[in-house]
Short mmCIF file of N, CA and C in Angstrom, two decimals:
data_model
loop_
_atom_site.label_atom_id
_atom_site.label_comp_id
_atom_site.label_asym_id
_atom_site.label_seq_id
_atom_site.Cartn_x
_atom_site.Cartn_y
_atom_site.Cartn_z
N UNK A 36 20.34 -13.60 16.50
CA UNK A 36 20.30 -13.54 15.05
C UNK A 36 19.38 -12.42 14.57
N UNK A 37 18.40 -12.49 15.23
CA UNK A 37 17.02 -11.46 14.83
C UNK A 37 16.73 -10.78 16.05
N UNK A 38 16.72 -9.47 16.47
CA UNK A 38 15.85 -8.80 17.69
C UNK A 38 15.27 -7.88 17.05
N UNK A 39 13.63 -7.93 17.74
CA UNK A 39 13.03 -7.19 17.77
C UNK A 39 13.08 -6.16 18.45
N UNK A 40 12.49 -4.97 18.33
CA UNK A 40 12.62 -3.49 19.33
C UNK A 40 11.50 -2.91 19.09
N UNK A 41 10.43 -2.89 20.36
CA UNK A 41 9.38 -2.23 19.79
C UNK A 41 9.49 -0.85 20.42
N UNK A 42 8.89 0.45 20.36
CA UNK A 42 8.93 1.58 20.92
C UNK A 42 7.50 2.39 20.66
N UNK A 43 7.52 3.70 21.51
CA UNK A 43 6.38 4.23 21.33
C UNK A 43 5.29 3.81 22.73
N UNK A 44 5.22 2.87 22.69
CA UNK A 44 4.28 2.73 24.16
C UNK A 44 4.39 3.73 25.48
N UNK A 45 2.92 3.76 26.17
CA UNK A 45 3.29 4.70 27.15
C UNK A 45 1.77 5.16 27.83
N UNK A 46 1.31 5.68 28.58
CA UNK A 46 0.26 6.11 29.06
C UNK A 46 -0.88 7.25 27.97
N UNK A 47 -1.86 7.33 28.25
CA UNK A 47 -2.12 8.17 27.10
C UNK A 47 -3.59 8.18 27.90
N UNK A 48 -4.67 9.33 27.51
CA UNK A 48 -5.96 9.42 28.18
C UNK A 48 -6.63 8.93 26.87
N UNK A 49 -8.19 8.49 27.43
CA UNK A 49 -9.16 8.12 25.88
C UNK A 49 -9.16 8.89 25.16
N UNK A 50 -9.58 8.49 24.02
CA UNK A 50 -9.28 9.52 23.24
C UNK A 50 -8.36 9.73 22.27
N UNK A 51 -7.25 9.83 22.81
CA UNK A 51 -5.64 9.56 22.28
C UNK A 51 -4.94 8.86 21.09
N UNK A 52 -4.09 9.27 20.77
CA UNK A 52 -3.54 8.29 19.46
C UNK A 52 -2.10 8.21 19.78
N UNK A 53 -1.88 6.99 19.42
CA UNK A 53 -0.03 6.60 20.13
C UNK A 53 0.34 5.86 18.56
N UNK A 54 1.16 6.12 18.57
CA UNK A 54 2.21 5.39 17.00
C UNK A 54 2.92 4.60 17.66
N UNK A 55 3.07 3.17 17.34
CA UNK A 55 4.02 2.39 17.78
C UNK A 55 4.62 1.97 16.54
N UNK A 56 6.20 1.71 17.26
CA UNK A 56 7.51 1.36 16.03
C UNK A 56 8.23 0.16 16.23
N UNK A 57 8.52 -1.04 15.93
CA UNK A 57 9.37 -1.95 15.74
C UNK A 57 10.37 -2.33 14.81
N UNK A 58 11.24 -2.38 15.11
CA UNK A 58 12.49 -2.43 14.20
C UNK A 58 13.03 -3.75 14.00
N UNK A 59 13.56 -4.59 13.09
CA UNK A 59 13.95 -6.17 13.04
C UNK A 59 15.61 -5.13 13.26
N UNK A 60 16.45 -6.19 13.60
CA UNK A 60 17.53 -5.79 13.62
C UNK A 60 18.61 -7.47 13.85
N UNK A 61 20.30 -7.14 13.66
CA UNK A 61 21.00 -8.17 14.04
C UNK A 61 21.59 -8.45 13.06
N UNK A 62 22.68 -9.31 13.38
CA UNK A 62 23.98 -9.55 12.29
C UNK A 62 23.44 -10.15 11.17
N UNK A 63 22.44 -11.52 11.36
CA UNK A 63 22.04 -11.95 10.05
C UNK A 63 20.75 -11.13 9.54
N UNK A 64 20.58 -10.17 9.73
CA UNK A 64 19.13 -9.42 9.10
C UNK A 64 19.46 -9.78 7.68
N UNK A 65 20.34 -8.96 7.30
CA UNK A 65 20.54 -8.72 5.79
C UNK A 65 20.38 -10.29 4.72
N UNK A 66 20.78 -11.24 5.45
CA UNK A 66 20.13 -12.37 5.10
C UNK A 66 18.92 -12.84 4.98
N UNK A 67 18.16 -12.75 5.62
CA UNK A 67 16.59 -12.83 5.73
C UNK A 67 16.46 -11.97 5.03
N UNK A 68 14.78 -12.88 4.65
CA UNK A 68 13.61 -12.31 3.59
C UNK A 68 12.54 -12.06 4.99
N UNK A 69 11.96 -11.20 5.44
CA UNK A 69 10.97 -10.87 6.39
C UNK A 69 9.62 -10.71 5.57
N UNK A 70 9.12 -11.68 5.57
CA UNK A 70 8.04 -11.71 4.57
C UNK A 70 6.55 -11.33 5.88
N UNK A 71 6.58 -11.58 6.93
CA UNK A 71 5.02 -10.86 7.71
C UNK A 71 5.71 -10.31 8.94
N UNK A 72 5.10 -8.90 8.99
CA UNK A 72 5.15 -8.54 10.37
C UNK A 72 3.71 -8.22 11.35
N UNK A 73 3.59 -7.95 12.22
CA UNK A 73 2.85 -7.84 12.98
C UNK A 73 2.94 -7.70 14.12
N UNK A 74 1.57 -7.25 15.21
CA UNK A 74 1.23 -6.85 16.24
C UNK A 74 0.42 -7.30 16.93
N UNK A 75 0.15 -8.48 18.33
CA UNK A 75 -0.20 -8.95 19.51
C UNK A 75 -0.21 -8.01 20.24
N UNK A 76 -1.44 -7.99 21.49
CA UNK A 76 -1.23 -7.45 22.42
C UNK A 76 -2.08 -9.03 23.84
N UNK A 77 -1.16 -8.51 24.60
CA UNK A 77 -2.04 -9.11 26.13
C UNK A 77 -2.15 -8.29 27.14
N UNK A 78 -3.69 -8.29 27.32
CA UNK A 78 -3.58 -7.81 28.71
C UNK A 78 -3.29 -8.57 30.15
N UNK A 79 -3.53 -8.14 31.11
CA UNK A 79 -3.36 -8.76 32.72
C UNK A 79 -3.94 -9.90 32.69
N UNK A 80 -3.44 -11.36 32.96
CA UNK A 80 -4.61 -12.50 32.71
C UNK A 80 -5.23 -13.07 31.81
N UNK A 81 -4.74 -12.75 30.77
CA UNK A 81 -5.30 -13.04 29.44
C UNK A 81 -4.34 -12.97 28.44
N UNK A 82 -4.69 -14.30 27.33
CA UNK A 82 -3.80 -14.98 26.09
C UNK A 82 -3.90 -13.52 25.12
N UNK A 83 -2.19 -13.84 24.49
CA UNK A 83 -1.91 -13.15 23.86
C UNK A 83 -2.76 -13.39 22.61
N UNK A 84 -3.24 -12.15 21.83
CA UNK A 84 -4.18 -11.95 20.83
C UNK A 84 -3.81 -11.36 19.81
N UNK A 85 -4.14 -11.92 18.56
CA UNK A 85 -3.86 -10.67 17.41
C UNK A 85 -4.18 -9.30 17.43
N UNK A 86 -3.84 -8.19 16.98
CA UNK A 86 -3.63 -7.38 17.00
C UNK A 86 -3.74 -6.74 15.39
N UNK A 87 -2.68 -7.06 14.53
CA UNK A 87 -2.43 -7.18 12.74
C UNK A 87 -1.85 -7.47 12.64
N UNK A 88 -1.23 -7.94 11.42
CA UNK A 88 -0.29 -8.30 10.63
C UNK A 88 -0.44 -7.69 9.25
N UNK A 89 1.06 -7.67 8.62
CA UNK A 89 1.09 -7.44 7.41
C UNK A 89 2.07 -7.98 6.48
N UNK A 90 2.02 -8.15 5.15
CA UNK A 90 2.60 -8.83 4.66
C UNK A 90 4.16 -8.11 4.18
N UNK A 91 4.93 -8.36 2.91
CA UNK A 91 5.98 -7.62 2.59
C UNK A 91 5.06 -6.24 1.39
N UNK A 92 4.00 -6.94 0.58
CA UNK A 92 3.86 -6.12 -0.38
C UNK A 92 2.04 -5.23 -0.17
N UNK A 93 2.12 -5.75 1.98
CA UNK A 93 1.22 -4.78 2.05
C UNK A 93 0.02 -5.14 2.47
N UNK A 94 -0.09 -6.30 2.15
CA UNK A 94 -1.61 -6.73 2.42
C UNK A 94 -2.04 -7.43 4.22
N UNK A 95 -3.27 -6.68 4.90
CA UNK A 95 -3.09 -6.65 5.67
C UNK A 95 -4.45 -7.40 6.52
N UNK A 96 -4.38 -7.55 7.62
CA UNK A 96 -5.13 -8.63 8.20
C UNK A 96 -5.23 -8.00 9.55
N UNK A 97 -6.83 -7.31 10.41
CA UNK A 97 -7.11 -6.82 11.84
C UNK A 97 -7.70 -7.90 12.46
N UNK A 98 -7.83 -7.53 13.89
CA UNK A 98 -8.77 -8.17 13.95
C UNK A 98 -9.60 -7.18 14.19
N UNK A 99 -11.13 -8.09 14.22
CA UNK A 99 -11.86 -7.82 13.73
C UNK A 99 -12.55 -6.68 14.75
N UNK A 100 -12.19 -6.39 15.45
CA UNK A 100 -12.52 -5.13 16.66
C UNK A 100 -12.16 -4.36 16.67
N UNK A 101 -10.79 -4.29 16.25
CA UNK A 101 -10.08 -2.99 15.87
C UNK A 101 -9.59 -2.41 14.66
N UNK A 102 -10.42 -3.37 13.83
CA UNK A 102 -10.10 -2.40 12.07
C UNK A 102 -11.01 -1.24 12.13
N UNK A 103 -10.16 -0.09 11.68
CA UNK A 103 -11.03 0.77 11.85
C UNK A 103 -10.49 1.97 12.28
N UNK A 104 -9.82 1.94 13.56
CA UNK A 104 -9.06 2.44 14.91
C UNK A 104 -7.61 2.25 14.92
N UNK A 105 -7.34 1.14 14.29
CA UNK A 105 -5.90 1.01 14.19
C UNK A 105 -5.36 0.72 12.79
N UNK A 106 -4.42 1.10 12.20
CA UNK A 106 -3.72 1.06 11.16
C UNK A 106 -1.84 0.37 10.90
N UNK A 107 -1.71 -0.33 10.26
CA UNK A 107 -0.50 -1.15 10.39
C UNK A 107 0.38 -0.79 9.18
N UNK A 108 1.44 -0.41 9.39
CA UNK A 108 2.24 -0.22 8.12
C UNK A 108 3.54 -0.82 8.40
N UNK A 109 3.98 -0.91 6.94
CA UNK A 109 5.79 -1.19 7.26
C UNK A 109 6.27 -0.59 6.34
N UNK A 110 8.20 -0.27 6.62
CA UNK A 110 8.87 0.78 5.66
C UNK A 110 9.61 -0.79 5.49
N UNK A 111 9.39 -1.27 4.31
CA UNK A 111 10.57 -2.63 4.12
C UNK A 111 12.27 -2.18 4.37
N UNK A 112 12.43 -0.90 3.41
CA UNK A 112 14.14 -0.84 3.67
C UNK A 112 14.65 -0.69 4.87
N UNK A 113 13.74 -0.29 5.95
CA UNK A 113 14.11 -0.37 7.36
C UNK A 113 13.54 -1.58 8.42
N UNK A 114 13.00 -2.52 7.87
CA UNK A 114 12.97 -3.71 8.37
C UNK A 114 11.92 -3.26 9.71
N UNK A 115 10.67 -2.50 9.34
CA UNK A 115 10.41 -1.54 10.39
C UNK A 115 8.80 -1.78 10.22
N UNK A 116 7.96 -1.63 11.53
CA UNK A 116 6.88 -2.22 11.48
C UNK A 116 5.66 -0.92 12.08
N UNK A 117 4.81 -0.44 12.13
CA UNK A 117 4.28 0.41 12.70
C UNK A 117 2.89 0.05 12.83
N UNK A 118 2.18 0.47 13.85
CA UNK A 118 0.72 0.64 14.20
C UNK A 118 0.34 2.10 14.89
N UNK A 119 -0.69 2.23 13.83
CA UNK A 119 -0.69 3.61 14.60
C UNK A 119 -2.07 3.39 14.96
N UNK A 120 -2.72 3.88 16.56
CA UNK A 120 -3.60 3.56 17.29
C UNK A 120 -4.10 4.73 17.25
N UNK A 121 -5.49 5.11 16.98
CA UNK A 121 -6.13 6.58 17.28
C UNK A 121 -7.44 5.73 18.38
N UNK A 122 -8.44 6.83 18.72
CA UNK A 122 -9.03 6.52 19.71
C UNK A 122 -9.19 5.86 20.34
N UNK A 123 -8.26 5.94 21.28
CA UNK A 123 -7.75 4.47 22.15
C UNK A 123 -8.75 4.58 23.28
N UNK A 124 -9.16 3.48 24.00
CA UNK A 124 -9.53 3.38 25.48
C UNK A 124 -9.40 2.50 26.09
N UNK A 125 -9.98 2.49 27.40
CA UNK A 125 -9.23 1.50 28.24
C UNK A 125 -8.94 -0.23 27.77
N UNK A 126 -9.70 -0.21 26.93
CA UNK A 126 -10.06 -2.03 26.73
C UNK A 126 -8.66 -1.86 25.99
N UNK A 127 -7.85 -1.01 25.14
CA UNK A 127 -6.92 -1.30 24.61
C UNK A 127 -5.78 -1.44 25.43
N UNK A 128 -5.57 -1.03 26.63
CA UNK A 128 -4.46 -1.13 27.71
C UNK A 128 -4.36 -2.74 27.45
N UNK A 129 -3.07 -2.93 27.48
CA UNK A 129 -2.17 -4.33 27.22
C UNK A 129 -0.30 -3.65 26.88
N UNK A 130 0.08 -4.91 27.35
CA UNK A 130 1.44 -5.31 26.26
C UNK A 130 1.40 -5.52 25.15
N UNK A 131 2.08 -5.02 24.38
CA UNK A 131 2.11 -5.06 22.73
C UNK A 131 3.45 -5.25 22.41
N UNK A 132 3.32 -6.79 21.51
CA UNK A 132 4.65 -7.07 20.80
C UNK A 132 4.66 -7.55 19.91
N UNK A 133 5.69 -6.85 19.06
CA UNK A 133 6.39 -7.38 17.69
C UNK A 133 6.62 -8.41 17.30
N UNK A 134 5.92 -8.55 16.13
CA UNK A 134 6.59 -10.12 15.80
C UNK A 134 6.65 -9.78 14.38
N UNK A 135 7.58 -11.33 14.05
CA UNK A 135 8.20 -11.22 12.84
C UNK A 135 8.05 -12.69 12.21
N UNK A 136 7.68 -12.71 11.03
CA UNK A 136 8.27 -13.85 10.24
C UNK A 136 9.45 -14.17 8.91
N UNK A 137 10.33 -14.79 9.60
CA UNK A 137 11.18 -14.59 8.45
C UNK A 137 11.76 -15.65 7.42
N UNK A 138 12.40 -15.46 6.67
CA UNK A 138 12.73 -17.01 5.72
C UNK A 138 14.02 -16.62 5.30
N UNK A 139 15.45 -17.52 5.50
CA UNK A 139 16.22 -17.26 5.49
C UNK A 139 17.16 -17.99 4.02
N UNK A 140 16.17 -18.79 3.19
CA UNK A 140 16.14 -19.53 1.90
C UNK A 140 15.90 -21.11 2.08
N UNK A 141 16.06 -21.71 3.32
CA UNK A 141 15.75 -22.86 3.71
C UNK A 141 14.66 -23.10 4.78
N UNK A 142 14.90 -22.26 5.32
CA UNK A 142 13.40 -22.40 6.33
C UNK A 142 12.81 -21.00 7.38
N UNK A 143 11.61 -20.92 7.73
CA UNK A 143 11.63 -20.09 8.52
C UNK A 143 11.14 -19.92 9.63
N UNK A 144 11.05 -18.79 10.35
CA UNK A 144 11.47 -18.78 11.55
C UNK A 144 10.57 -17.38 12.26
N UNK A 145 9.96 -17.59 13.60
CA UNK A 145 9.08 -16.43 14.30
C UNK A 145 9.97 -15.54 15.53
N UNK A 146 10.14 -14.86 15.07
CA UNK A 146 10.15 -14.05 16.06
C UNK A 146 9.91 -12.87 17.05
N UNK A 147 9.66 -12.71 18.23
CA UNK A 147 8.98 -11.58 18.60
C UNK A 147 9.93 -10.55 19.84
N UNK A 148 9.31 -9.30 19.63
CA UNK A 148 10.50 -8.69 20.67
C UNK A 148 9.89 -8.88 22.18
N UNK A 149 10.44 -7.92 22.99
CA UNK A 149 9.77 -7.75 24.76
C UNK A 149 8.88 -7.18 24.77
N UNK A 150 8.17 -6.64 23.80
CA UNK A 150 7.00 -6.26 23.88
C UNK A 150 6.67 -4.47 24.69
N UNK A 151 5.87 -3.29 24.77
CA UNK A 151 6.02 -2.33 25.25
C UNK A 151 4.73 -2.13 25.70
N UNK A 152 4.51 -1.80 26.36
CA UNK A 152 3.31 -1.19 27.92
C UNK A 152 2.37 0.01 27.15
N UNK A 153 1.63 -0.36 27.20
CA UNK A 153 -0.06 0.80 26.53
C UNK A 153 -0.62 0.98 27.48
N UNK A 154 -1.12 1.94 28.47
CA UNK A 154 -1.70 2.36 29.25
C UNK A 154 -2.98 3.37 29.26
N UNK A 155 -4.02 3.13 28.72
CA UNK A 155 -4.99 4.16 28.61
C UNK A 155 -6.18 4.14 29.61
N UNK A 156 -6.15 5.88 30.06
CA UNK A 156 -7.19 6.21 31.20
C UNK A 156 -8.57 6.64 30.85
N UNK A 157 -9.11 6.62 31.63
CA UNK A 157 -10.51 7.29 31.08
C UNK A 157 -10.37 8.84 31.81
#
């Protein structure tokens, strides 16, 4: 009904800045209201963690380690989610995935994509 697609992930040295992109997509999109998106990451061994979220009209929520360093946007007409990461280092290496909340007029519903690989070296 709903897939996520995240993109952009990839190796990068400290330092570095990587843009990541997620896209909602699927036959019933156009039905849904996608009222929060956002960004989890996990690393090796360890629970998945917030990352941000944001709402439809913008308002936005870090945590509290990485406001600052990372920035979260969305383009609503493209159902499209972004974080853009500048001075990354190693502690940020994890999986990072998309998630979504949506409301379809009766109830709603979470969903998240496969998530994409961050790799940063010193």
């Amino acid at each position: 009904q709903v897939r996520l697609a995240e993109s952009g992930g990839g190796s990068m040295q400290a330092g570095g800045s990587l843009r990541l992109s997620c896209a909602a997509s699927g036959s019933m999109i156009r039905k849904l209201t996608i009222n929060i998106m956002g960004w989890y990451r996990q690393a090796p061994g360890k629970e998945r963690d917030l990352v941000a979220t944001i709402t439809r009209s913008g308002t936005t929520i870090y945590a509290d380690s990485l406001q600052g360093r990372f920035t979260i946007s969305r383009d609503n007409a493209k159902n499209t989610v972004y974080l853009q990461m500048n001075d990354l280092n190693p502690e940020d290496t994890a999986v990072y995935y998309c998630t979504a909340h949506a409301f379809d007029g009766e109830t709603g519903g979470d969903y998240w994509g496969q998530g994409t690989q961050v790799t940063v070296s010193s």
